[in-house]
Amino acid sequence: MATNAATSVSVSQRVLALLVEYFDVDVSFLRYNDHSIRASILIAEWPPRMDIPDPDPLKVVYFEDADPVFAFAETAKKPMVFRPDDEDYQKRIEEGRRIPQTSMAGTPLVSGDLTTGVLGFVKIGDREWKPAELNALEAIASLFAQVQARVQAEERLRYLAEHDDLTGLQNRRALIDHLDARLKAGRPGPVSALYLDLDRLKTINDYLGHNVGDWFIRVLAERLQGESGDSSLIARLGGDEFVVIPGAPMSSVDAEQLAKRLLGLLRERVVIDGEMLTRTVSIGVGLGTPGRDTTSDLLRRADQAVLTAKGAGGNQIAVFSDEMALRTDYQNDIELHLRDVIENGALFLQYLPEIDMRTGEVLATEALVRWNHPTRGLVSPAVFIAVAESINLAGELGRWVLRTACEEFARWRALGVAAGIVLRVNVSPVQLVTDGFVESVAAVMREFDLERGSLCLEITETVVVQDIETTSVTLAGLRDVGVLLAIDDFGTGFSVLSHLKALPVDVLKIDRSFVADLGSNPDDLAIVRAVIALAEAFELELVAEGVETEIAATTLLHHGCHRAQGFLLSRPLIGEDMASLLAKGRVPVHFSAAPTL
Ligand code: C2E
Ligand code: CA
Ligand code: CA
């Protein structure tokens, strides 16, 4: 009996046919037990029935309401024979097979302590079963039990190969198989793919531990399954990434509607360990046409769309567009040119002043790197820093920025315009974990004769938490050589909160996403007020980023935050203009702390 999951039914059927002949009975059947629902399920029978009633009373028989003959199959360990005097049983057989009085021998399939099914032989009219025959049945049943165990193990393996352990959702391999089939020429289209990326899972893992993160993912998976319909395929690609493929062909408009529903569903707040967490998600929608696009075309589109959604701040949907395709070309081009950009002088710095909003006085200045691309004009650092990091150029780029900024700053100081001003320089995460970073910063400070407390490095909070042991040593080293430290984009993760007390940090820069809508968004105001209170509690300087409106400025002032940057106060300036501003010492301000609305 060489058999596997795919062939087991037909092989069983052939064996049953042989046994019917051998034992001279009229019917034989094989049933498996499903103990999870307490039922016996018909797997194979011989001869095949001609007019099977619908529903088939023999297909699934629940033990609870079964007659004694079926009920015995739940736990029996030894063969049993039933003769025509059992009325309940006779009735069910008559309903299912339309045959009158019968007798039956049933042999349980046994695996360990568990009865896993039953092998049955039915004879119309009466039949006696001799002990030798029953022994033979037992031997045959044990063969069937072995096949059953192997088939189930095989199915389990197949399930594991195609599903994700944590969530029971499909995995990448199953997703690819599914899309390969869906995108064959002639299949209905378009096929849409929704690529979901949890925005803050990392924070949850870091802050509350992996168990909470796992729990979070399971809840999410259940909700996804509930909302996207039975015919959809849902796969987890590991980490915090999921793909939903709706079962039916779907236009981009409908796919976006579905994405909106999922976004709303996943956005609800949850409380874990007393912490209120907002789970936000970014969703990218891509479409593929059967016969024209491949699985990787489709997944790449959805992936690129989700990157766009994340890049735009997360918690939103992006549908793949031709423009996005162009942007990929753009990135490739940047990657190509970036390698020699540092030597060929296409990089320069601008400076964003930091202002005391009460007086307009300039307190500090932040160096922002710019790239004058030969054909594309000014390229945003938000784009090319990420590319630089991905091709290991961030270290070199960072050294150039630090050295150039310090050099220019030293010139201003020599002119006598930058006394008491702090120079802030952004540091990419890669730099911070590079060997010898502290020493190289100290060397630059010595070279340009910068006094302690005049240089501040800005780091994002995620990098601090990723490897808290290494970074806290580095940060302590920087503090020792007289460098100030700022946490940039503060509030986007909150993961650093629990470490604030222990870290040698001087400044928090509150992320501009919270500042932009101050005055109209009460949630943002609540966060800003919390950060202000926090900064006070830890005796940290607080700088608001991205002040664009008067209402933002007055709201911040009203709540006690007076240091700020933003287009309302000043645009980023080239070095020369920054020097002139420093010479003046202040920008004009004409607002004051007004009572909030
Ligand atoms: P960041 O450190 O948060 O820098 C502030 C960014 O916000 C700057 O964009 C600045 O021009 C912009 N900004 C300032 N005020 C406003 C405002 O009122 N409204 C709006 N909409 N934007 C405002 P930029 O120069 O494009 O820099 C983007 C990011 O690139 C920076 O964010 C920083 O993370 C990174 N970056 C810039 N220069 C460097 C650098 O030299 N090294 C590294 N590692 N990263 C850098
Ligand atoms: Ca910054
Ligand atoms: Ca920032």
XYZ file of C-alpha atoms and ligand atoms in Angstrom:
645
model
C 0.000 0.000 0.000
C 2.333 2.774 -1.165
C 0.167 5.796 -0.672
C 0.306 9.465 0.157
C -2.166 12.223 0.980
C -3.140 12.726 -2.627
C -3.727 9.082 -3.490
C -4.898 7.669 -0.166
C -8.598 7.841 -0.953
C -8.393 5.970 -4.238
C -5.919 3.432 -2.855
C -8.192 2.845 0.131
C -11.083 2.378 -2.213
C -9.227 -0.297 -4.190
C -8.333 -2.157 -1.020
C -11.915 -1.965 0.183
C -13.081 -3.481 -3.122
C -10.700 -6.429 -2.652
C -11.919 -6.956 0.901
C -15.583 -6.866 -0.155
C -14.848 -9.685 -2.501
C -12.667 -11.606 -0.074
C -15.121 -11.485 2.854
C -18.150 -11.816 0.626
C -19.870 -8.750 2.035
C -21.904 -6.094 0.238
C -20.322 -2.882 1.443
C -17.121 -1.790 3.115
C -16.156 1.641 4.369
C -13.329 3.548 5.974
C -14.042 6.396 8.392
C -11.665 8.669 10.295
C -12.393 10.251 13.651
C -12.167 14.002 14.103
C -11.958 14.244 17.870
C -11.882 18.030 17.781
C -15.516 18.067 16.674
C -16.350 14.594 18.069
C -17.382 13.124 14.752
C -16.716 10.255 12.393
C -15.967 11.249 8.786
C -16.464 8.997 5.764
C -13.180 8.699 3.821
C -13.790 5.881 1.327
C -16.396 3.202 0.605
C -17.008 0.351 -1.756
C -19.017 0.047 -3.882
C -19.515 3.726 -4.615
C -23.095 4.774 -3.921
C -25.165 5.833 -6.893
C -27.675 8.364 -5.584
C -26.117 9.939 -2.511
C -28.756 11.935 -0.584
C -27.972 15.587 0.034
C -27.045 16.110 2.794
C -25.451 12.705 3.047
C -26.395 11.293 6.461
C -23.294 9.082 6.337
C -20.654 11.741 5.530
C -20.209 13.286 8.971
C -21.728 11.488 11.920
C -21.442 13.207 15.295
C -20.807 10.806 18.128
C -23.111 12.699 20.414
C -26.256 11.837 18.480
C -24.950 8.619 16.916
C -26.526 5.215 17.294
C -24.460 2.686 19.261
C -22.796 1.301 16.153
C -21.285 4.651 15.207
C -20.777 5.684 18.802
C -18.517 2.698 19.360
C -16.116 4.120 16.770
C -15.196 7.011 19.070
C -13.275 4.973 21.625
C -13.420 1.258 20.706
C -10.168 -0.690 20.775
C -11.442 -4.110 19.607
C -13.627 -5.267 16.678
C -17.375 -5.462 17.231
C -20.091 -7.272 15.356
C -23.647 -5.980 14.971
C -26.452 -8.255 13.953
C -29.834 -7.241 12.452
C -31.607 -6.723 15.785
C -30.230 -3.157 16.349
C -32.998 -0.905 15.145
C -31.406 2.591 15.319
C -28.442 1.474 13.282
C -30.636 -0.253 10.719
C -32.591 2.942 10.295
C -29.553 5.099 9.535
C -28.128 2.597 7.047
C -31.474 2.433 5.323
C -31.584 6.238 5.041
C -28.061 6.488 3.699
C -27.870 3.444 1.479
C -31.474 2.562 0.935
C -30.873 -1.043 1.911
C -32.924 -3.027 4.413
C -31.714 -5.293 7.270
C -27.978 -5.642 7.550
C -25.245 -6.983 9.751
C -21.859 -5.354 10.262
C -18.345 -5.933 11.567
C -16.487 -2.836 12.700
C -12.765 -2.730 13.455
C -11.323 0.370 15.096
C -8.157 2.012 13.776
C -5.982 2.522 16.821
C -2.959 4.729 17.199
C -1.440 4.681 20.688
C -4.332 5.229 23.096
C -6.442 6.937 20.500
C -9.111 5.458 18.290
C -8.549 7.262 15.017
C -11.209 5.683 12.821
C -13.090 2.573 11.879
C -13.056 0.015 9.101
C -16.502 -1.488 8.528
C -18.032 -4.355 6.551
C -21.737 -4.614 5.896
C -23.658 -7.620 4.730
C -27.279 -7.439 3.664
C -29.174 -9.809 5.835
C -27.319 -11.675 8.538
C -23.686 -12.777 8.647
C -21.661 -14.511 11.257
C -18.009 -13.406 11.813
C -15.591 -16.117 12.933
C -12.778 -15.272 15.404
C -10.152 -15.913 12.682
C -11.904 -13.429 10.394
C -12.004 -10.856 13.136
C -8.259 -11.347 13.707
C -7.681 -10.749 10.017
C -9.781 -7.573 10.226
C -7.708 -6.333 13.131
C -4.502 -6.825 11.147
C -5.947 -5.001 8.154
C -7.208 -2.175 10.347
C -3.741 -1.707 11.791
C -2.372 -1.323 8.265
C -4.992 1.326 7.550
C -4.112 3.082 10.808
C -0.475 3.263 9.738
C -1.377 4.719 6.367
C -3.642 7.216 8.088
C -0.856 8.310 10.457
C 1.548 8.754 7.569
C -0.916 10.726 5.516
C -1.672 12.979 8.448
C 2.011 13.556 9.151
C 2.464 14.416 5.507
C -0.428 16.852 5.589
C 0.971 18.414 8.719
C 4.370 18.841 7.080
C 2.754 20.346 4.033
C 0.788 22.691 6.255
C 3.932 23.720 8.102
C 5.780 24.277 4.840
C 3.043 26.584 3.620
C 2.014 28.292 6.828
C 3.527 30.652 9.282
C 4.142 29.109 12.721
C 3.069 32.064 14.764
C -0.164 32.978 13.058
C -1.167 29.885 11.098
C -1.400 32.142 8.056
C 0.134 31.154 4.728
C 3.822 31.856 4.252
C 5.882 33.319 1.438
C 6.140 30.074 -0.463
C 2.393 29.509 -0.440
C 1.863 33.111 -1.509
C 4.184 32.730 -4.484
C 2.565 29.449 -5.557
C -0.846 31.062 -5.314
C 0.141 34.111 -7.359
C 1.940 32.013 -9.977
C -1.340 30.173 -10.528
C -3.484 33.312 -10.469
C -1.298 35.161 -12.995
C -1.332 32.423 -15.654
C -2.601 33.605 -19.057
C -6.345 33.220 -19.350
C -7.059 33.546 -15.629
C -9.396 36.374 -14.591
C -7.769 39.677 -13.649
C -6.604 42.055 -12.482
C -5.186 40.315 -9.426
C -4.612 42.755 -6.630
C -2.163 42.482 -3.771
C -2.337 44.425 -0.506
C 1.003 44.675 1.240
C 0.619 45.504 4.941
C 3.398 46.703 7.154
C 2.898 47.336 10.869
C 4.295 50.751 11.632
C 5.496 50.297 15.162
C 5.966 46.637 15.830
C 9.627 47.113 16.557
C 8.786 49.552 19.299
C 6.377 47.098 20.851
C 8.993 44.345 20.778
C 11.664 46.588 22.231
C 9.513 48.154 24.830
C 7.131 45.428 25.905
C 8.960 42.292 24.853
C 8.578 39.734 22.100
C 5.679 37.894 23.694
C 3.591 41.011 23.478
C 4.762 41.560 19.908
C 3.762 37.996 18.999
C 0.415 38.377 20.673
C -0.126 41.563 18.758
C 0.607 39.846 15.451
C -1.785 37.018 16.226
C -4.609 39.417 17.007
C -3.862 41.248 13.817
C -3.871 38.032 11.788
C -7.246 37.038 13.205
C -8.731 40.398 12.375
C -7.344 40.296 8.866
C -8.840 36.897 8.315
C -12.179 38.030 9.651
C -12.348 41.068 7.419
C -10.898 40.051 4.092
C -13.221 37.167 3.371
C -12.820 33.401 3.098
C -11.609 33.330 -0.460
C -8.719 35.701 0.222
C -5.235 34.395 0.729
C -3.432 35.949 3.666
C 0.265 35.414 4.048
C 2.752 36.570 6.636
C 6.147 37.284 5.187
C 7.817 37.243 8.566
C 8.323 40.133 10.951
C 5.569 42.645 10.638
C 4.713 42.193 6.968
C 1.545 40.655 5.628
C 0.098 40.236 2.146
C -3.594 39.889 1.379
C -4.665 38.598 -2.048
C -8.415 38.949 -2.561
C -9.887 35.798 -4.095
C -11.791 37.612 -6.843
C -10.357 39.860 -9.553
C -10.352 43.397 -8.242
C -9.870 46.876 -9.658
C -7.506 49.272 -7.943
C -10.466 51.305 -6.706
C -12.011 48.279 -4.990
C -8.650 47.147 -3.656
C -8.148 50.576 -2.156
C -11.581 50.346 -0.541
C -10.643 47.008 0.998
C -7.341 48.516 2.147
C -9.283 51.334 3.814
C -11.436 48.859 5.693
C -8.365 46.937 6.867
C -6.635 50.137 7.900
C -9.622 51.197 9.985
C -9.859 47.783 11.548
C -6.204 47.603 12.508
C -5.991 51.129 13.782
C -8.056 50.522 16.886
C -6.199 50.958 20.108
C -5.303 48.034 22.301
C -4.214 47.905 25.886
C -1.364 45.543 26.667
C 0.126 45.333 30.151
C -1.583 48.581 31.008
C 0.055 50.339 28.049
C -2.191 51.935 25.505
C -0.886 51.078 22.065
C -2.079 52.369 18.786
C -1.397 49.898 16.059
C -1.074 51.699 12.835
C -0.286 50.056 9.595
C 0.836 51.108 6.149
C -0.773 49.417 3.170
C 0.537 49.296 -0.383
C -1.749 48.212 -3.191
C -0.411 46.687 -6.417
C -2.191 45.144 -9.397
C -1.104 42.427 -11.801
C -2.577 41.298 -15.110
C -2.661 37.539 -15.777
C -0.561 36.551 -18.762
C 1.380 39.809 -18.697
C 2.776 40.352 -15.218
C 4.747 37.933 -13.092
C 4.414 37.261 -9.397
C 7.532 39.277 -8.710
C 6.190 42.226 -10.768
C 3.074 42.256 -8.643
C 4.804 41.870 -5.291
C 7.382 44.501 -6.203
C 4.618 47.001 -7.014
C 2.798 46.359 -3.760
C 6.089 46.525 -1.861
C 7.046 49.809 -3.441
C 3.610 51.217 -2.702
C 3.922 50.273 0.961
C 7.338 51.897 1.146
C 5.771 55.052 -0.204
C 3.009 54.857 2.393
C 5.548 54.398 5.164
C 7.757 57.140 3.809
C 4.815 59.512 3.931
C 4.578 58.971 7.680
C 2.809 55.611 7.890
C -0.757 54.880 8.878
C -1.906 55.276 5.305
C -2.556 53.630 1.983
C -0.644 54.027 -1.254
C -1.653 52.578 -4.597
C 1.177 51.735 -6.964
C 1.489 54.218 -9.797
C 3.665 54.876 -12.831
C 5.179 57.719 -10.915
C 6.399 55.244 -8.322
C 8.026 53.211 -11.045
C 9.903 56.345 -12.063
C 10.990 56.844 -8.498
C 12.668 53.433 -8.496
C 14.669 54.507 -11.524
C 15.521 57.611 -9.572
C 16.828 55.631 -6.627
C 18.909 53.421 -8.873
C 20.365 56.480 -10.497
C 21.167 58.020 -7.137
C 22.880 54.872 -6.041
C 24.988 55.031 -9.185
C 26.107 58.632 -8.709
C 26.398 58.714 -4.944
C 29.630 56.743 -4.900
C 31.777 59.565 -6.170
C 29.638 62.467 -5.020
C 31.808 63.224 -2.024
C 34.951 63.700 -4.124
C 33.350 65.645 -6.934
C 32.085 68.412 -4.668
C 28.358 68.036 -5.356
C 27.531 67.969 -1.632
C 27.018 71.095 0.411
C 25.447 72.094 3.689
C 22.571 74.315 4.642
C 21.867 75.482 8.160
C 18.555 75.655 9.954
C 18.564 78.134 12.833
C 17.042 77.275 16.180
C 15.205 80.216 17.661
C 13.984 81.363 21.047
C 10.407 82.158 20.038
C 9.973 84.630 22.879
C 12.721 86.898 21.583
C 13.697 85.712 18.106
C 17.237 85.128 19.325
C 19.276 82.498 17.452
C 20.392 79.795 19.884
C 21.762 77.060 17.693
C 22.028 75.911 14.106
C 21.528 72.511 12.541
C 23.621 71.396 9.578
C 21.546 69.754 6.847
C 23.279 68.055 3.981
C 22.303 68.802 0.362
C 23.202 67.158 -2.897
C 23.321 68.988 -6.160
C 22.736 66.150 -8.587
C 24.229 66.647 -12.081
C 20.939 66.144 -13.901
C 18.261 66.000 -11.256
C 18.954 69.163 -9.332
C 18.700 69.286 -5.571
C 18.109 65.842 -4.070
C 16.582 65.537 -0.607
C 18.717 63.982 2.135
C 15.628 62.004 3.141
C 16.143 60.107 -0.129
C 19.878 59.799 -0.465
C 20.889 59.188 3.155
C 18.835 56.003 3.104
C 20.498 54.978 -0.153
C 23.905 55.799 1.304
C 23.174 53.608 4.298
C 22.077 50.752 2.082
C 25.358 50.811 0.128
C 27.667 51.425 3.107
C 28.469 55.014 2.275
C 26.836 56.516 5.356
C 30.064 56.495 7.346
C 32.024 58.387 4.731
C 29.168 60.810 4.122
C 28.756 61.395 7.851
C 32.459 62.141 8.307
C 32.297 64.647 5.458
C 29.280 66.396 7.011
C 30.780 66.570 10.484
C 34.132 67.848 9.313
C 32.678 70.394 6.865
C 30.151 71.723 9.383
C 32.775 72.065 12.115
C 35.143 73.810 9.736
C 32.521 76.379 8.709
C 31.368 76.807 12.299
C 34.958 77.470 13.366
C 35.149 80.231 10.725
C 32.047 81.900 12.149
C 33.517 81.702 15.594
C 36.731 83.237 14.317
C 34.579 86.077 12.914
C 33.160 86.464 16.381
C 29.533 85.829 15.391
C 28.938 82.368 16.843
C 29.786 82.805 20.512
C 27.439 80.788 22.680
C 25.846 79.155 19.627
C 25.537 75.374 19.439
C 26.199 73.514 16.195
C 23.927 70.520 15.714
C 24.892 67.735 13.344
C 22.778 64.725 12.387
C 24.373 61.339 12.857
C 23.205 58.303 11.019
C 22.685 55.125 13.057
C 25.458 53.342 11.186
C 28.007 55.926 12.281
C 27.114 55.568 15.896
C 27.969 51.885 16.027
C 31.165 52.266 13.997
C 34.413 51.498 15.813
C 36.370 54.576 16.749
C 33.458 56.961 16.326
C 34.046 58.793 19.610
C 37.718 59.225 18.837
C 37.027 60.606 15.347
C 34.576 63.166 16.736
C 37.094 64.190 19.399
C 39.744 64.592 16.694
C 37.544 66.927 14.649
C 36.784 69.007 17.737
C 40.494 69.328 18.461
C 41.298 70.156 14.869
C 38.892 73.118 14.823
C 39.388 74.027 18.435
C 35.718 73.672 19.393
C 35.073 74.040 23.080
C 33.075 71.564 25.141
C 29.338 72.009 24.795
C 29.479 73.743 21.414
C 28.839 70.631 19.290
C 25.679 68.574 19.590
C 25.025 65.317 17.746
C 21.461 64.389 16.850
C 20.494 60.740 16.879
C 17.121 59.135 16.319
C 15.594 57.279 19.196
C 15.257 53.956 17.418
C 18.992 53.583 17.054
C 19.504 54.126 20.747
C 17.223 51.311 21.732
C 18.271 48.815 19.079
C 21.514 48.119 20.821
C 21.277 49.890 24.122
C 24.500 48.431 25.533
C 26.771 49.519 22.716
C 25.134 52.899 22.259
C 25.165 53.818 25.912
C 28.923 53.199 26.003
C 29.358 55.333 22.877
C 27.094 58.064 24.203
C 28.967 58.138 27.495
C 32.231 58.428 25.532
C 30.863 61.359 23.547
C 29.710 63.044 26.719
C 33.241 62.616 28.126
C 34.792 64.477 25.210
C 32.305 67.323 25.661
C 29.738 66.562 22.970
C 26.071 67.291 23.641
C 23.472 64.750 22.563
C 19.988 65.263 21.186
C 17.302 62.696 20.539
C 15.913 63.594 17.110
C 12.338 62.931 15.959
C 11.332 62.355 19.562
C 7.851 60.940 20.041
C 7.765 58.743 16.979
C 8.671 55.612 18.877
C 8.623 56.345 22.602
C 10.889 53.345 22.848
C 13.618 55.418 24.394
C 11.392 56.590 27.242
C 12.314 53.858 29.642
C 16.017 54.596 29.118
C 15.883 58.376 29.267
C 16.984 58.581 32.830
C 20.069 56.463 32.287
C 21.219 57.961 28.992
C 23.500 60.984 28.849
C 21.103 62.989 26.696
C 20.824 66.791 26.761
C 18.112 67.677 24.275
C 14.838 66.254 22.973
C 13.697 67.382 19.552
C 10.003 66.857 19.291
C 9.120 65.410 15.910
C 7.535 67.778 13.448
C 4.631 65.432 12.768
C 3.274 66.402 16.209
C 3.910 70.081 15.702
C 2.427 70.487 12.228
C -1.219 70.262 13.296
C -0.948 71.801 16.735
C -4.005 73.916 17.312
C -6.260 71.619 15.317
C -5.352 68.143 16.557
C -6.008 67.550 20.278
C -4.103 64.229 20.213
C -0.987 66.015 19.059
C -1.407 68.639 21.738
C -1.654 65.915 24.366
C 1.564 64.341 23.135
C 3.374 67.668 22.976
C 2.306 68.493 26.507
C 3.474 65.077 27.684
C 6.858 65.603 26.046
C 7.152 69.051 27.609
C 6.441 67.575 31.031
C 8.925 64.812 30.390
C 11.662 67.208 29.362
C 11.068 69.195 32.527
C 11.147 66.087 34.689
C 14.463 64.950 33.241
C 15.842 68.480 33.009
C 16.354 68.260 29.268
C 16.259 71.038 26.715
C 13.260 70.747 24.427
C 13.252 71.884 20.813
C 10.133 71.813 18.650
C 10.742 70.964 14.991
C 8.707 72.042 12.002
C 6.977 75.155 13.312
C 5.137 76.347 10.207
C 2.166 78.222 11.620
C 1.574 80.931 14.171
C -0.919 78.766 15.965
C 1.768 76.099 16.437
C 4.205 78.709 17.728
C 1.768 80.285 20.173
C 0.531 76.914 21.395
C 4.085 75.777 22.096
C 4.899 78.994 23.895
C 1.731 78.759 25.934
C 2.699 75.304 27.141
C 6.244 76.286 27.994
C 8.280 75.239 24.971
C 10.127 78.208 23.545
C 12.962 76.716 21.488
C 11.976 75.870 17.953
C 12.914 75.439 14.324
C 10.662 75.691 11.342
C 9.820 77.484 8.146
C 7.801 80.085 10.052
C 11.010 81.168 11.753
C 13.535 80.541 9.016
C 14.132 78.369 5.984
C 17.404 76.436 5.849
C 20.164 78.895 4.842
C 23.408 78.508 2.935
C 26.514 79.047 5.094
C 27.011 82.640 4.053
C 23.437 83.606 4.941
C 23.681 81.725 8.207
C 26.767 83.769 9.082
C 24.876 87.015 8.376
C 21.967 85.872 10.503
C 24.354 85.025 13.320
C 25.839 88.488 13.006
C 22.352 89.963 13.436
C 21.671 87.533 16.248
C 17.913 87.269 15.840
C 14.965 86.782 13.510
C 11.885 88.988 13.753
C 9.096 87.432 15.820
C 5.721 89.012 16.265
C 3.744 86.449 18.197
C 3.432 85.760 21.871
C 2.066 83.056 24.056
C -1.659 83.207 23.484
C -4.201 81.249 25.448
C -4.860 78.011 23.563
C -8.075 77.352 21.737
P 15.674 66.162 10.564
O 16.961 65.954 11.262
O 14.435 65.977 11.370
O 15.769 67.588 9.940
C 14.705 68.477 9.860
C 14.103 68.426 8.519
O 12.864 69.113 8.573
C 14.924 69.134 7.441
O 14.621 68.493 6.192
C 14.324 70.522 7.462
O 14.534 71.224 6.256
C 12.873 70.171 7.645
N 12.111 71.268 8.215
C 12.505 72.172 9.112
N 11.507 72.997 9.416
C 10.434 72.576 8.709
C 9.082 73.044 8.590
O 8.656 74.013 9.212
N 8.259 72.353 7.765
C 8.701 71.283 7.059
N 7.825 70.667 6.243
N 9.953 70.819 7.133
C 10.820 71.491 7.956
P 15.780 67.945 5.296
O 16.909 68.901 5.282
O 15.146 67.532 4.031
O 16.275 66.686 6.091
C 15.506 65.562 6.203
C 16.179 64.565 7.100
O 17.382 64.087 6.503
C 16.613 65.152 8.410
O 15.551 65.204 9.274
C 17.682 64.188 8.822
O 17.099 63.042 9.420
C 18.295 63.778 7.520
N 19.533 64.530 7.336
C 19.722 65.772 6.875
N 21.035 66.094 6.870
C 21.694 65.006 7.359
C 23.080 64.703 7.622
O 23.998 65.508 7.418
N 23.346 63.467 8.134
C 22.388 62.562 8.384
N 22.728 61.386 8.884
N 21.083 62.824 8.167
C 20.743 64.033 7.656
Ca 17.860 66.586 12.999
Ca 13.770 65.554 13.279
